[in-house]
PDB file of C-alpha atoms and ligand atoms in Angstrom:
ATOM      1  CA  MET A   1     108.642 128.802 -57.552  1.00  0.00           C
ATOM      2  CA  ASN A   2     108.461 132.683 -57.851  1.00  0.00           C
ATOM      3  CA  ILE A   3     106.133 132.994 -54.703  1.00  0.00           C
ATOM      4  CA  SER A   4     106.800 134.249 -51.208  1.00  0.00           C
ATOM      5  CA  THR A   5     105.828 131.784 -48.467  1.00  0.00           C
ATOM      6  CA  ALA A   6     106.165 134.793 -45.990  1.00  0.00           C
ATOM      7  CA  VAL A   7     103.364 136.920 -48.473  1.00  0.00           C
ATOM      8  CA  VAL A   8     100.813 133.804 -48.749  1.00  0.00           C
ATOM      9  CA  GLU A   9     101.416 133.215 -45.029  1.00  0.00           C
ATOM     10  CA  LYS A  10     100.531 136.938 -43.977  1.00  0.00           C
ATOM     11  CA  VAL A  11      97.064 136.783 -46.574  1.00  0.00           C
ATOM     12  CA  ILE A  12      96.108 133.364 -45.325  1.00  0.00           C
ATOM     13  CA  ARG A  13      96.422 134.578 -41.502  1.00  0.00           C
ATOM     14  CA  GLU A  14      94.631 137.608 -42.803  1.00  0.00           C
ATOM     15  CA  ALA A  15      91.919 135.447 -44.319  1.00  0.00           C
ATOM     16  CA  GLY A  16      91.797 133.502 -40.871  1.00  0.00           C
ATOM     17  CA  SER A  17      91.067 136.650 -38.976  1.00  0.00           C
ATOM     18  CA  ILE A  18      88.336 137.656 -41.354  1.00  0.00           C
ATOM     19  CA  ALA A  19      86.854 133.672 -40.649  1.00  0.00           C
ATOM     20  CA  MET A  20      87.354 134.355 -36.770  1.00  0.00           C
ATOM     21  CA  SER A  21      85.152 137.737 -36.720  1.00  0.00           C
ATOM     22  CA  GLN A  22      82.255 135.490 -37.982  1.00  0.00           C
ATOM     23  CA  PHE A  23      83.468 132.268 -35.652  1.00  0.00           C
ATOM     24  CA  LYS A  24      82.888 134.586 -32.704  1.00  0.00           C
ATOM     25  CA  ASP A  25      79.424 135.986 -33.591  1.00  0.00           C
ATOM     26  CA  LEU A  26      77.704 132.340 -35.052  1.00  0.00           C
ATOM     27  CA  ALA A  27      74.185 133.982 -33.790  1.00  0.00           C
ATOM     28  CA  ASN A  28      74.169 136.043 -36.649  1.00  0.00           C
ATOM     29  CA  LEU A  29      76.080 133.956 -39.215  1.00  0.00           C
ATOM     30  CA  GLU A  30      74.182 133.544 -42.314  1.00  0.00           C
ATOM     31  CA  VAL A  31      74.285 129.742 -43.485  1.00  0.00           C
ATOM     32  CA  ASN A  32      72.824 128.238 -46.391  1.00  0.00           C
ATOM     33  CA  LYS A  33      72.740 124.610 -48.093  1.00  0.00           C
ATOM     34  CA  LYS A  34      74.255 123.766 -51.273  1.00  0.00           C
ATOM     35  CA  SER A  35      72.948 120.553 -50.621  1.00  0.00           C
ATOM     36  CA  SER A  36      71.451 118.021 -48.374  1.00  0.00           C
ATOM     37  CA  ARG A  37      74.958 117.794 -46.805  1.00  0.00           C
ATOM     38  CA  ASP A  38      77.028 120.699 -48.023  1.00  0.00           C
ATOM     39  CA  LEU A  39      76.419 124.000 -46.053  1.00  0.00           C
ATOM     40  CA  VAL A  40      77.912 127.437 -47.308  1.00  0.00           C
ATOM     41  CA  THR A  41      78.232 130.251 -44.945  1.00  0.00           C
ATOM     42  CA  GLU A  42      78.823 133.827 -45.480  1.00  0.00           C
ATOM     43  CA  ALA A  43      82.160 133.399 -43.769  1.00  0.00           C
ATOM     44  CA  ASP A  44      83.228 130.493 -46.380  1.00  0.00           C
ATOM     45  CA  VAL A  45      82.090 133.621 -49.249  1.00  0.00           C
ATOM     46  CA  ALA A  46      83.860 136.100 -47.467  1.00  0.00           C
ATOM     47  CA  VAL A  47      86.975 134.341 -47.408  1.00  0.00           C
ATOM     48  CA  GLU A  48      87.189 133.002 -50.565  1.00  0.00           C
ATOM     49  CA  ALA A  49      86.551 136.640 -52.076  1.00  0.00           C
ATOM     50  CA  TYR A  50      89.559 138.051 -49.952  1.00  0.00           C
ATOM     51  CA  LEU A  51      91.613 135.136 -51.033  1.00  0.00           C
ATOM     52  CA  LYS A  52      90.891 135.837 -54.703  1.00  0.00           C
ATOM     53  CA  GLU A  53      91.014 139.696 -54.654  1.00  0.00           C
ATOM     54  CA  THR A  54      94.456 139.307 -52.730  1.00  0.00           C
ATOM     55  CA  LEU A  55      96.015 136.282 -54.435  1.00  0.00           C
ATOM     56  CA  GLY A  56      94.940 137.704 -57.611  1.00  0.00           C
ATOM     57  CA  ARG A  57      96.772 141.180 -57.037  1.00  0.00           C
ATOM     58  CA  GLU A  58      99.861 139.684 -55.482  1.00  0.00           C
ATOM     59  CA  TYR A  59     100.321 136.802 -58.206  1.00  0.00           C
ATOM     60  CA  PRO A  60      98.310 137.937 -61.528  1.00  0.00           C
ATOM     61  CA  GLN A  61      99.944 135.562 -63.420  1.00  0.00           C
ATOM     62  CA  PHE A  62      97.995 132.737 -61.621  1.00  0.00           C
ATOM     63  CA  GLY A  63      94.397 131.449 -62.044  1.00  0.00           C
ATOM     64  CA  PHE A  64      92.339 130.647 -59.368  1.00  0.00           C
ATOM     65  CA  TRP A  65      89.764 127.809 -58.403  1.00  0.00           C
ATOM     66  CA  GLY A  66      87.849 128.164 -55.174  1.00  0.00           C
ATOM     67  CA  GLU A  67      85.113 126.195 -53.864  1.00  0.00           C
ATOM     68  CA  GLU A  68      82.460 128.293 -53.783  1.00  0.00           C
ATOM     69  CA  SER A  69      83.497 130.962 -56.795  1.00  0.00           C
ATOM     70  CA  GLY A  70      84.467 128.301 -59.058  1.00  0.00           C
ATOM     71  CA  GLN A  71      87.477 128.146 -61.907  1.00  0.00           C
ATOM     72  CA  SER A  72      88.560 131.313 -63.387  1.00  0.00           C
ATOM     73  CA  ALA A  73      89.735 130.931 -67.272  1.00  0.00           C
ATOM     74  CA  ASP A  74      93.501 130.320 -66.943  1.00  0.00           C
ATOM     75  CA  GLN A  75      93.981 127.079 -65.116  1.00  0.00           C
ATOM     76  CA  THR A  76      97.423 125.882 -66.713  1.00  0.00           C
ATOM     77  CA  SER A  77      98.699 127.287 -63.178  1.00  0.00           C
ATOM     78  CA  ARG A  78      96.282 127.949 -60.375  1.00  0.00           C
ATOM     79  CA  TRP A  79      95.555 128.751 -56.745  1.00  0.00           C
ATOM     80  CA  ILE A  80      93.138 125.765 -55.467  1.00  0.00           C
ATOM     81  CA  VAL A  81      91.183 127.093 -52.447  1.00  0.00           C
ATOM     82  CA  ASP A  82      88.799 125.608 -49.821  1.00  0.00           C
ATOM     83  CA  PRO A  83      88.187 128.979 -47.710  1.00  0.00           C
ATOM     84  CA  ILE A  84      86.634 126.862 -45.010  1.00  0.00           C
ATOM     85  CA  ASP A  85      87.146 123.424 -44.715  1.00  0.00           C
ATOM     86  CA  GLY A  86      85.078 122.005 -42.108  1.00  0.00           C
ATOM     87  CA  THR A  87      82.044 124.322 -42.875  1.00  0.00           C
ATOM     88  CA  HIS A  88      79.399 121.965 -40.771  1.00  0.00           C
ATOM     89  CA  SER A  89      81.863 122.262 -37.932  1.00  0.00           C
ATOM     90  CA  PHE A  90      82.674 125.903 -38.164  1.00  0.00           C
ATOM     91  CA  SER A  91      78.728 126.755 -38.335  1.00  0.00           C
ATOM     92  CA  LYS A  92      78.412 124.731 -34.741  1.00  0.00           C
ATOM     93  CA  GLY A  93      81.542 126.672 -33.161  1.00  0.00           C
ATOM     94  CA  GLN A  94      83.864 123.681 -33.156  1.00  0.00           C
ATOM     95  CA  TYR A  95      87.523 124.148 -33.370  1.00  0.00           C
ATOM     96  CA  PHE A  96      88.781 121.604 -36.180  1.00  0.00           C
ATOM     97  CA  TRP A  97      88.024 124.034 -39.227  1.00  0.00           C
ATOM     98  CA  SER A  98      90.538 125.017 -41.707  1.00  0.00           C
ATOM     99  CA  ILE A  99      91.780 127.224 -44.767  1.00  0.00           C
ATOM    100  CA  SER A 100      93.231 125.218 -47.598  1.00  0.00           C
ATOM    101  CA  VAL A 101      95.519 126.967 -50.146  1.00  0.00           C
ATOM    102  CA  ALA A 102      97.385 124.867 -52.937  1.00  0.00           C
ATOM    103  CA  LEU A 103      99.318 126.182 -55.749  1.00  0.00           C
ATOM    104  CA  GLU A 104      99.495 124.277 -58.911  1.00  0.00           C
ATOM    105  CA  ILE A 105     101.871 125.148 -61.789  1.00  0.00           C
ATOM    106  CA  GLU A 106     101.400 123.436 -65.195  1.00  0.00           C
ATOM    107  CA  GLN A 107      99.703 120.549 -63.333  1.00  0.00           C
ATOM    108  CA  GLU A 108     102.305 120.207 -60.516  1.00  0.00           C
ATOM    109  CA  LEU A 109     101.286 121.144 -57.069  1.00  0.00           C
ATOM    110  CA  VAL A 110     104.285 123.145 -55.713  1.00  0.00           C
ATOM    111  CA  PHE A 111     103.160 124.759 -52.764  1.00  0.00           C
ATOM    112  CA  GLY A 112     100.307 123.897 -50.016  1.00  0.00           C
ATOM    113  CA  ALA A 113      99.325 125.542 -46.693  1.00  0.00           C
ATOM    114  CA  VAL A 114      96.284 124.689 -44.364  1.00  0.00           C
ATOM    115  CA  TYR A 115      95.704 127.355 -41.785  1.00  0.00           C
ATOM    116  CA  ALA A 116      93.335 126.359 -38.483  1.00  0.00           C
ATOM    117  CA  PRO A 117      92.587 129.643 -37.059  1.00  0.00           C
ATOM    118  CA  ALA A 118      90.738 128.570 -34.080  1.00  0.00           C
ATOM    119  CA  LEU A 119      93.720 126.483 -33.436  1.00  0.00           C
ATOM    120  CA  ASP A 120      96.426 129.332 -34.705  1.00  0.00           C
ATOM    121  CA  ASP A 121      98.046 126.311 -36.412  1.00  0.00           C
ATOM    122  CA  TYR A 122      99.338 127.326 -39.816  1.00  0.00           C
ATOM    123  CA  TYR A 123     100.875 124.032 -41.866  1.00  0.00           C
ATOM    124  CA  TYR A 124     102.892 124.464 -45.086  1.00  0.00           C
ATOM    125  CA  ALA A 125     105.094 122.676 -47.630  1.00  0.00           C
ATOM    126  CA  GLU A 126     106.874 123.646 -50.835  1.00  0.00           C
ATOM    127  CA  LYS A 127     107.702 120.632 -53.050  1.00  0.00           C
ATOM    128  CA  GLY A 128     111.072 119.078 -52.062  1.00  0.00           C
ATOM    129  CA  LYS A 129     111.637 121.283 -49.087  1.00  0.00           C
ATOM    130  CA  GLY A 130     109.918 119.406 -46.071  1.00  0.00           C
ATOM    131  CA  ALA A 131     106.758 120.248 -44.185  1.00  0.00           C
ATOM    132  CA  TYR A 132     106.248 122.739 -41.273  1.00  0.00           C
ATOM    133  CA  LYS A 133     103.930 123.478 -38.523  1.00  0.00           C
ATOM    134  CA  ASN A 134     104.057 126.687 -37.267  1.00  0.00           C
ATOM    135  CA  GLY A 135     107.754 127.240 -38.429  1.00  0.00           C
ATOM    136  CA  ARG A 136     108.966 123.907 -36.953  1.00  0.00           C
ATOM    137  CA  PRO A 137     109.502 120.572 -39.074  1.00  0.00           C
ATOM    138  CA  ILE A 138     106.977 118.075 -38.703  1.00  0.00           C
ATOM    139  CA  HIS A 139     107.353 114.504 -39.783  1.00  0.00           C
ATOM    140  CA  VAL A 140     104.931 111.387 -39.944  1.00  0.00           C
ATOM    141  CA  SER A 141     104.452 108.978 -37.021  1.00  0.00           C
ATOM    142  CA  LYS A 142     106.866 106.095 -36.568  1.00  0.00           C
ATOM    143  CA  GLU A 143     104.211 103.671 -35.825  1.00  0.00           C
ATOM    144  CA  ASP A 144     104.546 100.290 -37.660  1.00  0.00           C
ATOM    145  CA  GLN A 145     101.865  98.263 -35.930  1.00  0.00           C
ATOM    146  CA  LEU A 146      98.336  98.375 -36.932  1.00  0.00           C
ATOM    147  CA  ALA A 147      96.929  97.147 -34.165  1.00  0.00           C
ATOM    148  CA  ASP A 148      98.189  99.936 -32.240  1.00  0.00           C
ATOM    149  CA  SER A 149      97.444 102.814 -35.045  1.00  0.00           C
ATOM    150  CA  MET A 150      94.958 105.551 -35.160  1.00  0.00           C
ATOM    151  CA  VAL A 151      93.020 106.295 -38.377  1.00  0.00           C
ATOM    152  CA  ALA A 152      91.034 109.452 -39.305  1.00  0.00           C
ATOM    153  CA  THR A 153      88.373 109.309 -41.836  1.00  0.00           C
ATOM    154  CA  GLY A 154      85.115 111.204 -42.986  1.00  0.00           C
ATOM    155  CA  PHE A 155      81.790 109.555 -43.179  1.00  0.00           C
ATOM    156  CA  ALA A 156      81.181 109.643 -46.862  1.00  0.00           C
ATOM    157  CA  CYS A 157      81.270 105.836 -45.902  1.00  0.00           C
ATOM    158  CA  LEU A 158      77.857 105.967 -44.519  1.00  0.00           C
ATOM    159  CA  ARG A 159      76.570 107.586 -47.724  1.00  0.00           C
ATOM    160  CA  SER A 160      74.127 104.561 -49.466  1.00  0.00           C
ATOM    161  CA  TYR A 161      74.988 106.061 -53.306  1.00  0.00           C
ATOM    162  CA  LEU A 162      78.433 104.896 -52.905  1.00  0.00           C
ATOM    163  CA  LYS A 163      79.210 101.881 -55.136  1.00  0.00           C
ATOM    164  CA  ASP A 164      80.852  99.550 -52.969  1.00  0.00           C
ATOM    165  CA  ASN A 165      79.790  99.364 -49.303  1.00  0.00           C
ATOM    166  CA  ASN A 166      81.861 101.845 -47.522  1.00  0.00           C
ATOM    167  CA  LEU A 167      80.759 100.711 -43.903  1.00  0.00           C
ATOM    168  CA  MET A 168      82.121  97.385 -44.427  1.00  0.00           C
ATOM    169  CA  ARG A 169      85.586  99.168 -45.018  1.00  0.00           C
ATOM    170  CA  PHE A 170      85.104 101.383 -42.179  1.00  0.00           C
ATOM    171  CA  ASN A 171      84.126  98.368 -40.037  1.00  0.00           C
ATOM    172  CA  ARG A 172      87.479  96.053 -41.044  1.00  0.00           C
ATOM    173  CA  ILE A 173      89.643  99.018 -40.272  1.00  0.00           C
ATOM    174  CA  ALA A 174      87.966  99.774 -37.223  1.00  0.00           C
ATOM    175  CA  GLU A 175      88.397  95.876 -36.106  1.00  0.00           C
ATOM    176  CA  VAL A 176      92.212  95.613 -36.268  1.00  0.00           C
ATOM    177  CA  THR A 177      93.231  99.342 -35.349  1.00  0.00           C
ATOM    178  CA  THR A 178      93.089 101.176 -31.788  1.00  0.00           C
ATOM    179  CA  GLY A 179      91.725 104.285 -32.539  1.00  0.00           C
ATOM    180  CA  GLN A 180      89.257 105.756 -35.241  1.00  0.00           C
ATOM    181  CA  ARG A 181      88.722 109.865 -35.199  1.00  0.00           C
ATOM    182  CA  ARG A 182      86.350 111.933 -37.567  1.00  0.00           C
ATOM    183  CA  PHE A 183      87.517 115.495 -37.164  1.00  0.00           C
ATOM    184  CA  GLY A 184      85.545 116.990 -39.487  1.00  0.00           C
ATOM    185  CA  SER A 185      88.041 118.801 -41.854  1.00  0.00           C
ATOM    186  CA  ALA A 186      89.698 116.639 -44.598  1.00  0.00           C
ATOM    187  CA  ALA A 187      92.535 119.390 -44.966  1.00  0.00           C
ATOM    188  CA  MET A 188      93.177 119.181 -41.114  1.00  0.00           C
ATOM    189  CA  ASP A 189      93.405 114.791 -41.428  1.00  0.00           C
ATOM    190  CA  LEU A 190      95.757 115.109 -44.134  1.00  0.00           C
ATOM    191  CA  CYS A 191      98.092 117.714 -41.454  1.00  0.00           C
ATOM    192  CA  LEU A 192      97.733 115.715 -38.889  1.00  0.00           C
ATOM    193  CA  VAL A 193      99.100 112.546 -40.436  1.00  0.00           C
ATOM    194  CA  ALA A 194     101.806 115.074 -41.589  1.00  0.00           C
ATOM    195  CA  ASP A 195     102.324 116.039 -37.864  1.00  0.00           C
ATOM    196  CA  GLY A 196     102.035 111.991 -36.451  1.00  0.00           C
ATOM    197  CA  GLN A 197      99.061 112.820 -34.754  1.00  0.00           C
ATOM    198  CA  VAL A 198      97.134 110.307 -36.588  1.00  0.00           C
ATOM    199  CA  ASP A 199      98.888 107.218 -38.516  1.00  0.00           C
ATOM    200  CA  ALA A 200      96.684 107.264 -41.478  1.00  0.00           C
ATOM    201  CA  PHE A 201      93.485 109.027 -43.189  1.00  0.00           C
ATOM    202  CA  TRP A 202      90.984 107.643 -45.737  1.00  0.00           C
ATOM    203  CA  GLU A 203      88.162 108.929 -47.119  1.00  0.00           C
ATOM    204  CA  GLN A 204      85.770 109.068 -50.633  1.00  0.00           C
ATOM    205  CA  GLU A 205      83.992 111.330 -52.531  1.00  0.00           C
ATOM    206  CA  LEU A 206      86.236 114.489 -51.851  1.00  0.00           C
ATOM    207  CA  ASN A 207      87.215 117.489 -54.154  1.00  0.00           C
ATOM    208  CA  LEU A 208      90.667 118.356 -55.143  1.00  0.00           C
ATOM    209  CA  TYR A 209      90.333 121.537 -53.074  1.00  0.00           C
ATOM    210  CA  ASP A 210      89.925 119.343 -49.960  1.00  0.00           C
ATOM    211  CA  VAL A 211      92.788 117.706 -50.237  1.00  0.00           C
ATOM    212  CA  ALA A 212      95.312 119.316 -52.668  1.00  0.00           C
ATOM    213  CA  ALA A 213      97.268 121.358 -50.151  1.00  0.00           C
ATOM    214  CA  GLY A 214      97.152 118.853 -47.059  1.00  0.00           C
ATOM    215  CA  ALA A 215      98.376 115.861 -49.691  1.00  0.00           C
ATOM    216  CA  LEU A 216     101.423 117.871 -50.541  1.00  0.00           C
ATOM    217  CA  ILE A 217     102.121 118.576 -46.755  1.00  0.00           C
ATOM    218  CA  ALA A 218     101.620 114.866 -46.071  1.00  0.00           C
ATOM    219  CA  LYS A 219     104.244 114.093 -48.809  1.00  0.00           C
ATOM    220  CA  GLU A 220     106.437 116.355 -47.848  1.00  0.00           C
ATOM    221  CA  ALA A 221     106.455 115.042 -44.237  1.00  0.00           C
ATOM    222  CA  GLY A 222     107.318 111.862 -45.110  1.00  0.00           C
ATOM    223  CA  GLY A 223     103.781 110.165 -45.944  1.00  0.00           C
ATOM    224  CA  THR A 224     102.289 108.207 -48.775  1.00  0.00           C
ATOM    225  CA  VAL A 225      99.392 109.355 -50.865  1.00  0.00           C
ATOM    226  CA  THR A 226      97.668 106.682 -53.102  1.00  0.00           C
ATOM    227  CA  ASP A 227      94.129 105.369 -53.982  1.00  0.00           C
ATOM    228  CA  PHE A 228      92.796 102.543 -51.933  1.00  0.00           C
ATOM    229  CA  LYS A 229      94.695 100.049 -54.437  1.00  0.00           C
ATOM    230  CA  GLY A 230      97.904 101.845 -53.538  1.00  0.00           C
ATOM    231  CA  GLN A 231      98.359 103.419 -56.566  1.00  0.00           C
ATOM    232  CA  GLU A 232     100.525 106.885 -55.899  1.00  0.00           C
ATOM    233  CA  GLY A 233      98.989 110.143 -56.432  1.00  0.00           C
ATOM    234  CA  ILE A 234      96.042 112.424 -55.364  1.00  0.00           C
ATOM    235  CA  PHE A 235      92.919 110.872 -56.154  1.00  0.00           C
ATOM    236  CA  PRO A 236      90.025 112.606 -54.202  1.00  0.00           C
ATOM    237  CA  LYS A 237      87.510 110.614 -55.104  1.00  0.00           C
ATOM    238  CA  GLN A 238      89.350 107.632 -53.084  1.00  0.00           C
ATOM    239  CA  ILE A 239      92.138 108.921 -50.880  1.00  0.00           C
ATOM    240  CA  LEU A 240      94.738 106.868 -48.589  1.00  0.00           C
ATOM    241  CA  VAL A 241      97.088 108.883 -46.668  1.00  0.00           C
ATOM    242  CA  THR A 242      99.581 106.866 -44.404  1.00  0.00           C
ATOM    243  CA  ASN A 243     103.041 107.124 -42.457  1.00  0.00           C
ATOM    244  CA  GLY A 244     104.397 104.786 -44.988  1.00  0.00           C
ATOM    245  CA  LEU A 245     104.992 102.099 -42.468  1.00  0.00           C
ATOM    246  CA  LEU A 246     101.387 101.230 -42.162  1.00  0.00           C
ATOM    247  CA  LEU A 247     100.727 101.328 -46.097  1.00  0.00           C
ATOM    248  CA  ASP A 248     101.127  97.295 -47.085  1.00  0.00           C
ATOM    249  CA  GLN A 249      99.076  96.448 -43.572  1.00  0.00           C
ATOM    250  CA  LEU A 250      96.070  98.803 -44.528  1.00  0.00           C
ATOM    251  CA  LEU A 251      95.921  98.141 -48.011  1.00  0.00           C
ATOM    252  CA  PRO A 252      94.157  94.718 -47.948  1.00  0.00           C
ATOM    253  CA  LEU A 253      91.484  96.379 -45.678  1.00  0.00           C
ATOM    254  CA  MET A 254      90.675  98.904 -48.086  1.00  0.00           C
TER     255      MET A 254
HETATM  256  C1  LIG B 301      84.227 118.930 -46.059  1.00  0.00           C
HETATM  257  C2  LIG B 301      85.217 118.435 -45.021  1.00  0.00           C
HETATM  258  C3  LIG B 301      84.616 117.088 -44.293  1.00  0.00           C
HETATM  259  C4  LIG B 301      84.543 115.928 -45.634  1.00  0.00           C
HETATM  260  C5  LIG B 301      83.580 116.407 -46.584  1.00  0.00           C
HETATM  261  C6  LIG B 301      84.012 117.646 -46.824  1.00  0.00           C
HETATM  262  P1  LIG B 301      83.490 121.344 -46.720  1.00  0.00           P
HETATM  263  O1  LIG B 301      84.523 119.989 -46.565  1.00  0.00           O
HETATM  264  O2  LIG B 301      86.556 118.278 -45.472  1.00  0.00           O
HETATM  265  O3  LIG B 301      85.851 116.521 -43.690  1.00  0.00           O
HETATM  266  O4  LIG B 301      84.175 114.732 -44.761  1.00  0.00           O
HETATM  267  O5  LIG B 301      83.198 115.333 -47.415  1.00  0.00           O
HETATM  268  O6  LIG B 301      82.982 117.904 -47.956  1.00  0.00           O
HETATM  269  O7  LIG B 301      82.317 121.123 -47.445  1.00  0.00           O
HETATM  270  O8  LIG B 301      83.455 121.685 -45.238  1.00  0.00           O
HETATM  271  O9  LIG B 301      84.669 122.368 -47.158  1.00  0.00           O
HETATM  272 CA1  LIG B 302      81.935 122.534 -48.867  1.00  0.00          CA
HETATM  273 CA1  LIG B 303      86.100 121.264 -48.124  1.00  0.00          CA
HETATM  274 CA1  LIG B 304      84.824 124.483 -48.131  1.00  0.00          CA
END
């Protein structure tokens, strides 16, 4: 795969310290609105600029696509980066936000890392080599009873412009499972499935940079990554990630 996971981890952890320095000084954090629900702070911009410059210097052969700066020309092989996933949470001083970095080589995801600086949790996976949290192998949960499961989501379901009534989907799942969680970072949600902390995650209206790294980590941890019909693959606009054991029980509710 011609990258060093240790070098990339060092770069991402350094990006995390840039974010943390802003996180510790929220009173002076500049926050702007890209849309009614999408914030961007100077921390998002600074982290992305650092990752673009440093990864570009270490690995000039790859392009770069970041949420805040867009796509570089070469996109056959590229870094796919969300500099801060969970910006709203970050701006409020909450701990569930993350830096998400994926590497796609000729349309194949080969590496993904999600780092939560405020929790100091670093998740990563290389295709075919398993998933890790802080250097230890991780695996999805063994929960096979829907009634005992805990499911994470994001609240796109409350957005009226969505074609199908997502709130009904949320209610169907909440009625038959034990717990719902909304952590505020889709990239983290996927890692929590990989680590067995939640049993499944679903959301609509995401983007590839939200989910690319976390989806590879979840898959390498033994999870399933599909759309709401069970079609395998990463569908950011309609993503369902499970521990595998619950997939068939969840699909009829989606
Ligand atoms: C957001 C987070 C959140 C999800 C939103 C995303 P951002 O990413 O992933 O969990 O529900 O749809 O936009 O904007 O903070 O990078
Ligand atoms: Ca955003
Ligand atoms: Ca995001
Ligand atoms: Ca973001």
